[in-house]
Amino acid sequence: MTLRKSLVMLLYLLFVLVPIYWLVNMSLKSNREILGGLTLWPTAPTLDNYRVIFTEPSWYTSYLNSLTYVSMNVVISLLVALPAAYAFSRFRFLGDKHMFFWLLTNRMAPPAVFLLPFFQLYSAVGLFDTPIAVALAHCLFNVPLAVWILEGFMSSVPKEIDETAYIDGYTFPKFFVRIFLPMIRPGIGVTAFFCFMFSWVELLLARTLTSVDAKPIVAQMTRTVSAAGIDWGVLAAAGVVALLPGVAVIYFVRNHVAKGFALGRV
Amino acid sequence: MKIRDNRAWWLVLPVFVLVAFSAIIPMMTVVNYSVQDIFDPSTRYFVGTEWYREILADPRLRDSLLRQFLYSACVLAIEVPLGIVVALSMPRRGLGVPVSLILLALPLLVPWNVVGTIWQIIGREDIGLYGWLINHAGIDYNYASNPRDAWITVLVMDVWHWTSLVALLCYSGLRSIPDVYYQAARIDRASNWAVFRYIQLPKLKNVLLIAVMLRFMDSFMIYTEPFVLTGGGPGTATTFLSQTLTQMALGQFDLGRAAAFSLIYFLIILLVTWVFYTAMTHRDDMR
């Protein structure tokens, strides 16, 4: 029984890892080797592709641009979602259920629907081609998700804690920051992880709202096609580099990530 | 019991303002476009429901809608059972747990266009492992020219990309089952199937609803991955709703029609998700 289980797990992990291995494999090859024939590992490993990414300004600035708007988005999402999630988990108020569902509907809105209006809106307010425009646009789906996850985590904190703190003379802001937030630290970490992830992987809005100054790495990657054909090696290296921040972030929340995927409600 | 207090609105206000800015204003623009015929910013006519009637009769929309539903159905039919199986096979303790968690989560962290790129590469018969293997096994496979191969490749790509999400959800659901349940089952000499059917599956219901809801929403909105992999081709074999819409809005700049399309598209997702959501919160209320 356990043997069969481990076998299933191994096969699935193999299925997950082979394509990623292939990407890493290609990023370490020269273009001549890539197009010359199929090799299971690089016969003449080279870091040239990575050198291109870390020395050419259009590459590394786009990488930094992405990191900038993603961090902005995480901070904004958390700041507005924390109090709101507390309200949803502790109080009943006029229209609370409708408000909650309305928030969720924004997670369901296809980004394609919002392309043109976003473009016009952010051009009109003069934010086009800035990281903050992308950060705000990504709030559309990240804030509802953040509220959803945080609400799940907060609901599992017993209400008696709030009451005791108020009896002890804590004011709401003091209680919230000093006592409540530390208690749901895993929840905050997981929420930050999810906001990071969904903002980092999104292409459509990020590409539409930027042109030159704030170009994200995902958009830069679509421009590896030149007269000489696609630069496969650099493209693969960029893919590997784009994977790294996610791996780093998941390492920090590895113990709580499973609960986070269930939006805190198991 | 929750306290009734309308002052809680002050805590929700920042979210409301922020999301209103990035959702209500653009949505109003879309509604505005959908009832007007716009030639240039100063010349526009009110046309009422004309765009809606036109778009509903448009075979292009109906084709991609059908394709979209078929695709989402396939995605759910494969990923949900597979996700459950993977979750059941997760190691229970030891070093295997964090390692397999991180490895499982890997595909979810790959930027969506890189997902497309990965499968674009690995499916090619000259430089890709899978394409090469399949072709050398004597099966004619080319996702760029054969609609069936393209369709399968997009589907396998989605399974690779998102099954982990279902698996992680189910895994966290399984972890919440107390050990005593299993001990009781052992005393009763319950079969593996009975344990799954009467202990694990009922406990998974909640997370499975979330999984189905998220997977439905996201597969219904899919754009980047097939766009990078096949560009919607060959022909229109893998052109899903989002891509049809972007072609209409940005490619042909057909604003009125695209706006009417957007609203119908949004309504469909809303309707289906509302069903899942009510089912889910209904269960929450009963707890």
Short mmCIF file of N, CA and C in Angstrom, two decimals, chain A residues 1 5 8-9 12-13 15-20 22-23 26 34 38 40 76 80 83-84 86-94 99-118 120-122 136 139-140 143 148 159 172 193 197 200-201 203-204 207 218 221 232 235 239 242-243 246-247 250 254 258 261-263 265-266, chain B residues 1-6 8-9 11-12 14-16 18-19 21-26 30 33 85-86 88-90 101 103-114 117-119 121-122 124 127-130 132 160 163-165 168-169 171-173 192 207 210 213 217-218 221 223-224 242 246 250 255 262 265-266 269-270 273-274 277 280 284:
data_model
loop_
_atom_site.label_atom_id
_atom_site.label_comp_id
_atom_site.label_asym_id
_atom_site.label_seq_id
_atom_site.Cartn_x
_atom_site.Cartn_y
_atom_site.Cartn_z
N MET A 1 0.83 -1.21 0.00
CA MET A 1 0.00 0.00 0.00
C MET A 1 0.86 1.26 0.00
N LYS A 5 1.69 4.01 -2.96
CA LYS A 5 1.53 5.45 -2.74
C LYS A 5 2.79 6.21 -3.13
N VAL A 8 3.11 6.42 -6.87
CA VAL A 8 2.25 7.46 -7.45
C VAL A 8 2.87 8.83 -7.26
N MET A 9 3.32 9.08 -6.03
CA MET A 9 3.91 10.38 -5.70
C MET A 9 5.14 10.64 -6.56
N TYR A 12 4.22 11.39 -10.14
CA TYR A 12 3.67 12.72 -10.32
C TYR A 12 4.76 13.79 -10.21
N LEU A 13 5.65 13.62 -9.23
CA LEU A 13 6.72 14.61 -9.08
C LEU A 13 7.61 14.62 -10.33
N PHE A 15 6.57 13.99 -13.34
CA PHE A 15 5.76 14.72 -14.32
C PHE A 15 5.90 16.23 -14.11
N VAL A 16 5.97 16.64 -12.83
CA VAL A 16 6.10 18.07 -12.52
C VAL A 16 7.50 18.57 -12.87
N LEU A 17 8.51 17.73 -12.58
CA LEU A 17 9.88 18.24 -12.64
C LEU A 17 10.51 18.17 -14.02
N VAL A 18 10.10 17.20 -14.85
CA VAL A 18 10.78 17.05 -16.14
C VAL A 18 10.74 18.33 -16.97
N PRO A 19 9.56 18.97 -17.15
CA PRO A 19 9.57 20.20 -17.94
C PRO A 19 10.46 21.30 -17.35
N ILE A 20 10.49 21.37 -16.00
CA ILE A 20 11.34 22.39 -15.38
C ILE A 20 12.80 22.06 -15.60
N TRP A 22 13.98 20.53 -18.08
CA TRP A 22 14.29 20.80 -19.48
C TRP A 22 14.60 22.28 -19.68
N LEU A 23 13.87 23.13 -18.95
CA LEU A 23 14.11 24.57 -19.05
C LEU A 23 15.51 24.90 -18.52
N MET A 26 18.15 23.70 -20.91
CA MET A 26 18.33 24.54 -22.09
C MET A 26 19.02 25.85 -21.77
N ILE A 34 21.54 23.88 -28.67
CA ILE A 34 20.10 23.67 -28.57
C ILE A 34 19.53 23.23 -29.90
N LEU A 38 19.15 16.89 -29.98
CA LEU A 38 18.63 16.68 -28.64
C LEU A 38 19.72 16.11 -27.72
N LEU A 40 20.39 15.25 -23.50
CA LEU A 40 19.67 15.18 -22.22
C LEU A 40 20.29 16.09 -21.16
N ILE A 76 0.23 46.94 -0.47
CA ILE A 76 -1.09 47.57 -0.55
C ILE A 76 -2.18 46.56 -0.20
N VAL A 80 -4.80 47.05 3.15
CA VAL A 80 -6.25 47.27 3.10
C VAL A 80 -7.02 46.02 3.49
N PRO A 83 -7.63 45.05 7.94
CA PRO A 83 -8.81 45.51 8.69
C PRO A 83 -10.11 44.97 8.12
N ALA A 84 -10.21 44.89 6.81
CA ALA A 84 -11.47 44.42 6.22
C ALA A 84 -11.74 42.98 6.62
N TYR A 86 -10.75 41.50 9.24
CA TYR A 86 -11.14 41.49 10.65
C TYR A 86 -12.63 41.83 10.76
N ALA A 87 -13.05 42.84 10.04
CA ALA A 87 -14.47 43.23 10.08
C ALA A 87 -15.35 42.06 9.66
N PHE A 88 -14.97 41.38 8.57
CA PHE A 88 -15.80 40.28 8.09
C PHE A 88 -15.80 39.11 9.06
N SER A 89 -14.69 38.90 9.77
CA SER A 89 -14.63 37.72 10.63
C SER A 89 -15.29 37.97 11.98
N ARG A 90 -15.44 39.24 12.40
CA ARG A 90 -15.93 39.50 13.75
C ARG A 90 -17.31 40.15 13.82
N PHE A 91 -17.68 40.89 12.80
CA PHE A 91 -18.91 41.67 12.91
C PHE A 91 -19.93 41.29 11.85
N ARG A 92 -21.20 41.55 12.20
CA ARG A 92 -22.23 41.53 11.18
C ARG A 92 -22.60 42.98 10.95
N PHE A 93 -22.62 43.39 9.69
CA PHE A 93 -23.00 44.78 9.42
C PHE A 93 -23.82 44.84 8.15
N LEU A 94 -24.37 46.02 7.94
CA LEU A 94 -25.29 46.20 6.82
C LEU A 94 -24.63 45.77 5.51
N MET A 99 -21.35 42.45 0.23
CA MET A 99 -20.03 43.06 0.04
C MET A 99 -18.98 41.98 -0.19
N PHE A 100 -19.06 40.92 0.60
CA PHE A 100 -18.07 39.85 0.50
C PHE A 100 -18.15 39.19 -0.87
N PHE A 101 -19.37 38.91 -1.32
CA PHE A 101 -19.51 38.28 -2.62
C PHE A 101 -19.10 39.23 -3.74
N TRP A 102 -19.42 40.50 -3.58
CA TRP A 102 -19.02 41.47 -4.60
C TRP A 102 -17.50 41.50 -4.73
N LEU A 103 -16.81 41.45 -3.58
CA LEU A 103 -15.34 41.41 -3.63
C LEU A 103 -14.88 40.20 -4.42
N LEU A 104 -15.52 39.05 -4.13
CA LEU A 104 -15.11 37.83 -4.83
C LEU A 104 -15.34 37.93 -6.33
N THR A 105 -16.41 38.62 -6.72
CA THR A 105 -16.67 38.71 -8.16
C THR A 105 -15.49 39.34 -8.89
N ASN A 106 -14.74 40.17 -8.19
CA ASN A 106 -13.59 40.79 -8.86
C ASN A 106 -12.47 39.80 -9.08
N ARG A 107 -12.42 38.77 -8.24
CA ARG A 107 -11.46 37.69 -8.49
C ARG A 107 -11.86 36.90 -9.73
N MET A 108 -13.16 36.95 -10.06
CA MET A 108 -13.66 36.18 -11.20
C MET A 108 -13.60 36.96 -12.50
N ALA A 109 -13.36 38.25 -12.43
CA ALA A 109 -13.41 39.05 -13.65
C ALA A 109 -12.23 38.70 -14.54
N PRO A 110 -12.47 38.29 -15.76
CA PRO A 110 -11.36 37.98 -16.65
C PRO A 110 -10.56 39.25 -16.93
N PRO A 111 -9.24 39.21 -16.73
CA PRO A 111 -8.43 40.41 -16.99
C PRO A 111 -8.65 40.95 -18.40
N ALA A 112 -8.95 40.06 -19.34
CA ALA A 112 -9.14 40.51 -20.71
C ALA A 112 -10.27 41.54 -20.80
N VAL A 113 -11.27 41.39 -19.91
CA VAL A 113 -12.39 42.33 -19.92
C VAL A 113 -11.92 43.73 -19.57
N PHE A 114 -10.93 43.80 -18.68
CA PHE A 114 -10.54 45.09 -18.14
C PHE A 114 -9.40 45.76 -18.89
N LEU A 115 -8.88 45.08 -19.90
CA LEU A 115 -7.70 45.62 -20.58
C LEU A 115 -7.87 47.06 -21.03
N LEU A 116 -8.86 47.27 -21.86
CA LEU A 116 -9.01 48.58 -22.49
C LEU A 116 -9.40 49.65 -21.47
N PRO A 117 -10.42 49.40 -20.63
CA PRO A 117 -10.76 50.40 -19.63
C PRO A 117 -9.59 50.74 -18.71
N PHE A 118 -8.81 49.73 -18.31
CA PHE A 118 -7.66 50.00 -17.46
C PHE A 118 -6.67 50.90 -18.16
N GLN A 120 -7.22 53.02 -20.46
CA GLN A 120 -7.71 54.40 -20.54
C GLN A 120 -7.71 55.07 -19.17
N LEU A 121 -8.12 54.33 -18.15
CA LEU A 121 -8.19 54.90 -16.81
C LEU A 121 -6.81 55.35 -16.34
N TYR A 122 -5.82 54.46 -16.47
CA TYR A 122 -4.50 54.81 -15.95
C TYR A 122 -3.80 55.83 -16.83
N LEU A 136 -1.66 48.59 -8.67
CA LEU A 136 -3.07 48.88 -8.40
C LEU A 136 -3.97 47.96 -9.21
N CYS A 139 -4.34 44.66 -7.76
CA CYS A 139 -5.18 44.64 -6.55
C CYS A 139 -6.57 44.13 -6.88
N LEU A 140 -6.98 44.30 -8.11
CA LEU A 140 -8.31 43.87 -8.53
C LEU A 140 -8.57 42.42 -8.14
N VAL A 143 -6.63 41.72 -3.80
CA VAL A 143 -7.28 42.18 -2.57
C VAL A 143 -8.43 41.24 -2.18
N TRP A 148 -10.21 37.11 1.57
CA TRP A 148 -10.76 35.76 1.70
C TRP A 148 -9.87 34.87 2.58
N LYS A 159 -12.88 34.33 19.75
CA LYS A 159 -13.29 35.71 19.99
C LYS A 159 -13.01 36.15 21.43
N PHE A 172 -8.73 49.55 20.28
CA PHE A 172 -8.77 48.67 19.11
C PHE A 172 -7.46 48.66 18.32
N PHE A 193 2.33 35.53 0.39
CA PHE A 193 2.81 34.59 -0.62
C PHE A 193 1.86 34.53 -1.81
N MET A 197 2.55 35.64 -5.55
CA MET A 197 2.49 34.66 -6.63
C MET A 197 1.60 35.14 -7.77
N TRP A 200 3.07 38.06 -9.58
CA TRP A 200 4.31 37.73 -10.29
C TRP A 200 4.03 36.98 -11.59
N VAL A 201 3.02 36.13 -11.60
CA VAL A 201 2.80 35.29 -12.77
C VAL A 201 1.92 35.95 -13.82
N LEU A 203 0.54 38.22 -16.76
CA LEU A 203 1.20 38.86 -17.90
C LEU A 203 0.32 39.91 -18.57
N LEU A 204 -0.95 39.59 -18.75
CA LEU A 204 -1.80 40.38 -19.63
C LEU A 204 -1.90 41.84 -19.18
N ARG A 207 1.52 43.72 -19.07
CA ARG A 207 2.03 44.11 -20.38
C ARG A 207 1.25 45.29 -20.94
N VAL A 218 8.07 39.61 -17.61
CA VAL A 218 7.24 38.72 -18.42
C VAL A 218 7.00 39.30 -19.81
N MET A 221 10.23 39.07 -21.92
CA MET A 221 10.46 37.72 -22.44
C MET A 221 9.77 37.49 -23.78
N TRP A 232 16.52 30.96 -28.00
CA TRP A 232 16.00 29.97 -27.03
C TRP A 232 16.77 29.97 -25.72
N LEU A 235 15.92 32.92 -23.57
CA LEU A 235 14.52 32.77 -23.15
C LEU A 235 14.43 31.77 -21.98
N GLY A 239 13.43 32.40 -18.06
CA GLY A 239 12.40 31.61 -17.39
C GLY A 239 12.89 31.10 -16.05
N ALA A 242 13.06 33.90 -13.62
CA ALA A 242 11.73 34.33 -13.21
C ALA A 242 11.11 33.37 -12.21
N LEU A 243 11.66 32.16 -12.16
CA LEU A 243 11.14 31.15 -11.21
C LEU A 243 11.66 31.37 -9.80
N GLY A 246 9.79 33.09 -6.61
CA GLY A 246 8.71 32.26 -6.11
C GLY A 246 9.23 31.15 -5.20
N VAL A 247 10.32 30.52 -5.63
CA VAL A 247 10.90 29.43 -4.83
C VAL A 247 11.38 29.98 -3.50
N ILE A 250 8.29 30.72 -1.26
CA ILE A 250 7.57 29.55 -0.75
C ILE A 250 8.37 28.87 0.35
N ARG A 254 6.61 27.47 3.91
CA ARG A 254 6.37 26.08 3.54
C ARG A 254 5.48 25.36 4.55
N ALA A 258 -0.01 24.81 2.94
CA ALA A 258 -1.13 23.92 2.64
C ALA A 258 -2.43 24.51 3.18
N PHE A 261 -3.53 27.34 1.02
CA PHE A 261 -4.20 26.97 -0.22
C PHE A 261 -5.66 26.67 0.02
N ALA A 262 -6.01 26.25 1.23
CA ALA A 262 -7.42 26.01 1.55
C ALA A 262 -8.06 27.30 2.04
N LEU A 263 -7.40 28.45 1.80
CA LEU A 263 -7.90 29.76 2.18
C LEU A 263 -8.19 29.81 3.67
N ARG A 265 -9.57 27.82 5.61
CA ARG A 265 -10.81 27.29 6.15
C ARG A 265 -10.92 25.76 6.08
N VAL A 266 -10.02 25.09 6.78
CA VAL A 266 -10.23 23.65 6.96
C VAL A 266 -10.27 23.36 8.45
N MET B 1 -21.12 33.66 17.95
CA MET B 1 -22.05 34.60 17.27
C MET B 1 -21.33 35.92 17.01
N LYS B 2 -21.55 36.44 15.81
CA LYS B 2 -20.90 37.71 15.48
C LYS B 2 -21.69 38.88 16.06
N ILE B 3 -20.94 39.94 16.36
CA ILE B 3 -21.58 41.13 16.93
C ILE B 3 -22.14 41.98 15.79
N ARG B 4 -23.35 42.51 16.01
CA ARG B 4 -23.91 43.38 14.99
C ARG B 4 -23.40 44.80 15.24
N ASP B 5 -22.64 45.34 14.32
CA ASP B 5 -22.09 46.68 14.51
C ASP B 5 -21.77 47.30 13.15
N ASN B 6 -22.53 48.32 12.79
CA ASN B 6 -22.33 48.90 11.47
C ASN B 6 -21.06 49.73 11.36
N ALA B 8 -18.29 48.65 11.66
CA ALA B 8 -17.31 47.80 10.98
C ALA B 8 -17.09 48.25 9.54
N TRP B 9 -18.05 49.01 9.02
CA TRP B 9 -17.88 49.52 7.66
C TRP B 9 -16.61 50.34 7.51
N LEU B 11 -13.81 49.73 8.67
CA LEU B 11 -12.67 48.84 8.42
C LEU B 11 -12.68 48.32 6.99
N VAL B 12 -13.87 48.25 6.42
CA VAL B 12 -13.98 47.71 5.06
C VAL B 12 -13.78 48.82 4.03
N PRO B 14 -11.45 51.06 3.17
CA PRO B 14 -10.29 51.14 2.26
C PRO B 14 -10.38 50.13 1.12
N VAL B 15 -10.77 48.91 1.46
CA VAL B 15 -10.91 47.88 0.42
C VAL B 15 -11.96 48.32 -0.60
N PHE B 16 -13.05 48.84 -0.06
CA PHE B 16 -14.13 49.25 -0.95
C PHE B 16 -13.66 50.32 -1.93
N LEU B 18 -10.58 51.10 -2.85
CA LEU B 18 -9.55 50.61 -3.77
C LEU B 18 -10.15 49.75 -4.88
N VAL B 19 -11.00 48.81 -4.48
CA VAL B 19 -11.55 47.91 -5.47
C VAL B 19 -12.56 48.65 -6.36
N PHE B 21 -12.25 51.69 -7.30
CA PHE B 21 -11.45 52.42 -8.28
C PHE B 21 -11.04 51.51 -9.41
N SER B 22 -10.61 50.28 -9.07
CA SER B 22 -10.11 49.43 -10.16
C SER B 22 -11.16 48.47 -10.68
N ALA B 23 -12.39 48.53 -10.19
CA ALA B 23 -13.41 47.63 -10.75
C ALA B 23 -14.62 48.39 -11.25
N ILE B 24 -15.16 49.30 -10.42
CA ILE B 24 -16.42 49.93 -10.83
C ILE B 24 -16.20 50.91 -11.98
N ILE B 25 -15.18 51.75 -11.87
CA ILE B 25 -14.96 52.72 -12.95
C ILE B 25 -14.72 52.01 -14.29
N PRO B 26 -13.79 51.05 -14.34
CA PRO B 26 -13.61 50.35 -15.63
C PRO B 26 -14.88 49.64 -16.08
N VAL B 30 -16.95 49.88 -19.65
CA VAL B 30 -17.34 48.77 -20.51
C VAL B 30 -18.84 48.85 -20.83
N TYR B 33 -19.43 51.57 -23.37
CA TYR B 33 -19.07 51.18 -24.74
C TYR B 33 -20.10 50.25 -25.35
N VAL B 85 -5.96 11.93 -5.84
CA VAL B 85 -5.03 10.79 -5.78
C VAL B 85 -3.66 11.24 -5.28
N VAL B 86 -3.17 12.38 -5.83
CA VAL B 86 -1.85 12.86 -5.41
C VAL B 86 -1.88 13.21 -3.92
N LEU B 88 -3.73 11.96 -1.59
CA LEU B 88 -3.77 10.74 -0.79
C LEU B 88 -2.40 10.06 -0.74
N SER B 89 -1.57 10.32 -1.78
CA SER B 89 -0.26 9.67 -1.82
C SER B 89 0.82 10.49 -1.13
N MET B 90 0.45 11.66 -0.63
CA MET B 90 1.46 12.50 0.04
C MET B 90 2.01 11.76 1.24
N LEU B 101 5.91 19.17 -0.69
CA LEU B 101 5.08 20.38 -0.75
C LEU B 101 5.70 21.42 -1.67
N LEU B 103 8.02 21.00 -3.99
CA LEU B 103 8.10 20.55 -5.38
C LEU B 103 6.72 20.64 -6.05
N LEU B 104 5.69 20.28 -5.29
CA LEU B 104 4.34 20.35 -5.85
C LEU B 104 3.97 21.79 -6.22
N ALA B 105 4.39 22.72 -5.36
CA ALA B 105 3.99 24.11 -5.58
C ALA B 105 4.76 24.76 -6.72
N LEU B 106 5.85 24.12 -7.16
CA LEU B 106 6.70 24.74 -8.18
C LEU B 106 5.93 25.23 -9.43
N PRO B 107 5.11 24.37 -10.05
CA PRO B 107 4.46 24.82 -11.29
C PRO B 107 3.58 26.05 -11.07
N LEU B 108 3.05 26.20 -9.83
CA LEU B 108 2.16 27.33 -9.57
C LEU B 108 2.92 28.66 -9.57
N LEU B 109 4.24 28.57 -9.36
CA LEU B 109 5.03 29.79 -9.21
C LEU B 109 5.66 30.23 -10.52
N VAL B 110 5.46 29.45 -11.55
CA VAL B 110 6.07 29.79 -12.83
C VAL B 110 5.19 30.85 -13.51
N PRO B 111 5.77 31.98 -13.92
CA PRO B 111 4.97 32.97 -14.65
C PRO B 111 4.26 32.32 -15.83
N TRP B 112 3.03 32.78 -16.08
CA TRP B 112 2.19 32.05 -17.01
C TRP B 112 2.75 32.01 -18.43
N ASN B 113 3.48 33.04 -18.83
CA ASN B 113 4.03 32.96 -20.17
C ASN B 113 5.21 32.00 -20.21
N VAL B 114 5.90 31.84 -19.06
CA VAL B 114 6.99 30.85 -19.01
C VAL B 114 6.40 29.44 -19.10
N THR B 117 6.03 28.90 -22.58
CA THR B 117 7.33 28.71 -23.20
C THR B 117 7.87 27.31 -22.93
N ILE B 118 7.75 26.87 -21.66
CA ILE B 118 8.26 25.54 -21.30
C ILE B 118 7.64 24.47 -22.20
N TRP B 119 6.31 24.54 -22.35
CA TRP B 119 5.65 23.49 -23.12
C TRP B 119 5.85 23.68 -24.61
N ILE B 121 8.64 24.57 -25.84
CA ILE B 121 9.95 23.97 -26.09
C ILE B 121 9.86 22.45 -26.02
N ILE B 122 9.28 21.96 -24.91
CA ILE B 122 9.36 20.51 -24.67
C ILE B 122 8.50 19.72 -25.65
N ARG B 124 8.31 20.42 -28.89
CA ARG B 124 8.84 20.46 -30.26
C ARG B 124 9.59 19.19 -30.59
N ILE B 127 13.78 20.02 -30.64
CA ILE B 127 14.55 20.35 -29.45
C ILE B 127 13.85 19.98 -28.14
N GLY B 128 12.63 19.45 -28.23
CA GLY B 128 11.89 19.16 -27.00
C GLY B 128 11.88 17.68 -26.69
N LEU B 129 11.99 17.36 -25.40
CA LEU B 129 12.08 15.97 -24.98
C LEU B 129 10.81 15.19 -25.35
N TYR B 130 9.64 15.73 -24.97
CA TYR B 130 8.40 14.99 -25.19
C TYR B 130 8.09 14.85 -26.69
N TRP B 132 10.09 14.92 -29.13
CA TRP B 132 11.07 14.01 -29.73
C TRP B 132 10.72 12.57 -29.41
N TRP B 160 -0.47 19.96 -15.84
CA TRP B 160 0.83 20.15 -15.21
C TRP B 160 0.83 21.39 -14.31
N THR B 163 -2.81 21.03 -11.38
CA THR B 163 -3.24 19.92 -10.53
C THR B 163 -2.68 20.07 -9.12
N SER B 164 -1.47 20.66 -9.02
CA SER B 164 -0.86 20.85 -7.71
C SER B 164 -1.77 21.64 -6.78
N LEU B 165 -2.48 22.61 -7.33
CA LEU B 165 -3.37 23.43 -6.50
C LEU B 165 -4.44 22.55 -5.86
N LEU B 168 -2.78 20.29 -3.24
CA LEU B 168 -2.44 20.97 -1.98
C LEU B 168 -3.68 21.26 -1.16
N LEU B 169 -4.76 21.67 -1.85
CA LEU B 169 -6.03 21.90 -1.15
C LEU B 169 -6.49 20.63 -0.45
N TYR B 171 -4.77 18.03 0.30
CA TYR B 171 -3.81 17.62 1.34
C TYR B 171 -4.13 18.32 2.66
N SER B 172 -4.41 19.64 2.59
CA SER B 172 -4.71 20.34 3.84
C SER B 172 -6.05 19.88 4.41
N GLY B 173 -6.97 19.48 3.54
CA GLY B 173 -8.23 18.93 4.02
C GLY B 173 -8.01 17.62 4.75
N ASN B 192 -9.89 0.05 2.53
CA ASN B 192 -9.34 1.34 2.11
C ASN B 192 -10.39 2.18 1.42
N VAL B 207 -13.02 21.72 0.88
CA VAL B 207 -11.89 22.16 0.08
C VAL B 207 -12.10 21.84 -1.39
N ILE B 210 -13.91 24.63 -3.01
CA ILE B 210 -13.00 25.75 -3.33
C ILE B 210 -12.18 25.41 -4.57
N MET B 213 -14.22 25.56 -7.70
CA MET B 213 -14.55 26.95 -8.00
C MET B 213 -13.36 27.69 -8.61
N MET B 217 -13.05 29.02 -12.46
CA MET B 217 -12.83 30.43 -12.77
C MET B 217 -11.59 30.63 -13.63
N ASP B 218 -10.48 30.04 -13.15
CA ASP B 218 -9.22 30.31 -13.83
C ASP B 218 -9.14 29.64 -15.20
N MET B 221 -10.90 31.68 -17.69
CA MET B 221 -10.28 32.97 -18.05
C MET B 221 -8.95 32.76 -18.74
N TYR B 223 -5.70 32.63 -20.74
CA TYR B 223 -5.30 33.42 -21.90
C TYR B 223 -3.83 33.18 -22.24
N THR B 224 -2.96 33.51 -21.28
CA THR B 224 -1.53 33.59 -21.58
C THR B 224 -0.93 32.28 -22.08
N SER B 242 -11.06 34.41 -23.75
CA SER B 242 -10.25 35.60 -23.49
C SER B 242 -9.50 36.05 -24.73
N THR B 246 -9.69 39.58 -26.64
CA THR B 246 -8.58 40.52 -26.85
C THR B 246 -8.38 40.80 -28.32
N LEU B 250 -8.43 44.66 -28.92
CA LEU B 250 -7.17 45.32 -29.22
C LEU B 250 -6.75 45.13 -30.67
N LEU B 255 -14.78 48.22 -30.38
CA LEU B 255 -15.07 48.46 -28.97
C LEU B 255 -16.46 48.02 -28.54
N SER B 262 -17.66 41.28 -23.41
CA SER B 262 -17.08 41.26 -22.06
C SER B 262 -18.15 41.02 -21.02
N TYR B 265 -19.57 37.52 -21.09
CA TYR B 265 -18.51 36.64 -20.60
C TYR B 265 -18.47 36.66 -19.07
N PHE B 266 -18.45 37.87 -18.52
CA PHE B 266 -18.38 38.06 -17.08
C PHE B 266 -19.61 37.45 -16.41
N ILE B 269 -19.39 33.60 -16.03
CA ILE B 269 -18.53 33.18 -14.93
C ILE B 269 -19.22 33.44 -13.60
N LEU B 270 -19.83 34.61 -13.49
CA LEU B 270 -20.49 35.03 -12.26
C LEU B 270 -21.56 34.02 -11.88
N THR B 273 -20.06 30.60 -10.83
CA THR B 273 -19.36 30.67 -9.55
C THR B 273 -20.33 30.92 -8.41
N TRP B 274 -21.37 31.68 -8.69
CA TRP B 274 -22.36 31.96 -7.64
C TRP B 274 -22.96 30.66 -7.12
N TYR B 277 -20.44 29.13 -4.87
CA TYR B 277 -20.26 29.95 -3.67
C TYR B 277 -21.41 29.73 -2.70
N MET B 280 -21.09 26.55 -0.99
CA MET B 280 -20.02 26.57 0.00
C MET B 280 -20.43 27.31 1.27
N ASP B 284 -20.93 26.49 5.30
CA ASP B 284 -20.29 27.25 6.37
C ASP B 284 -21.31 27.65 7.43
#
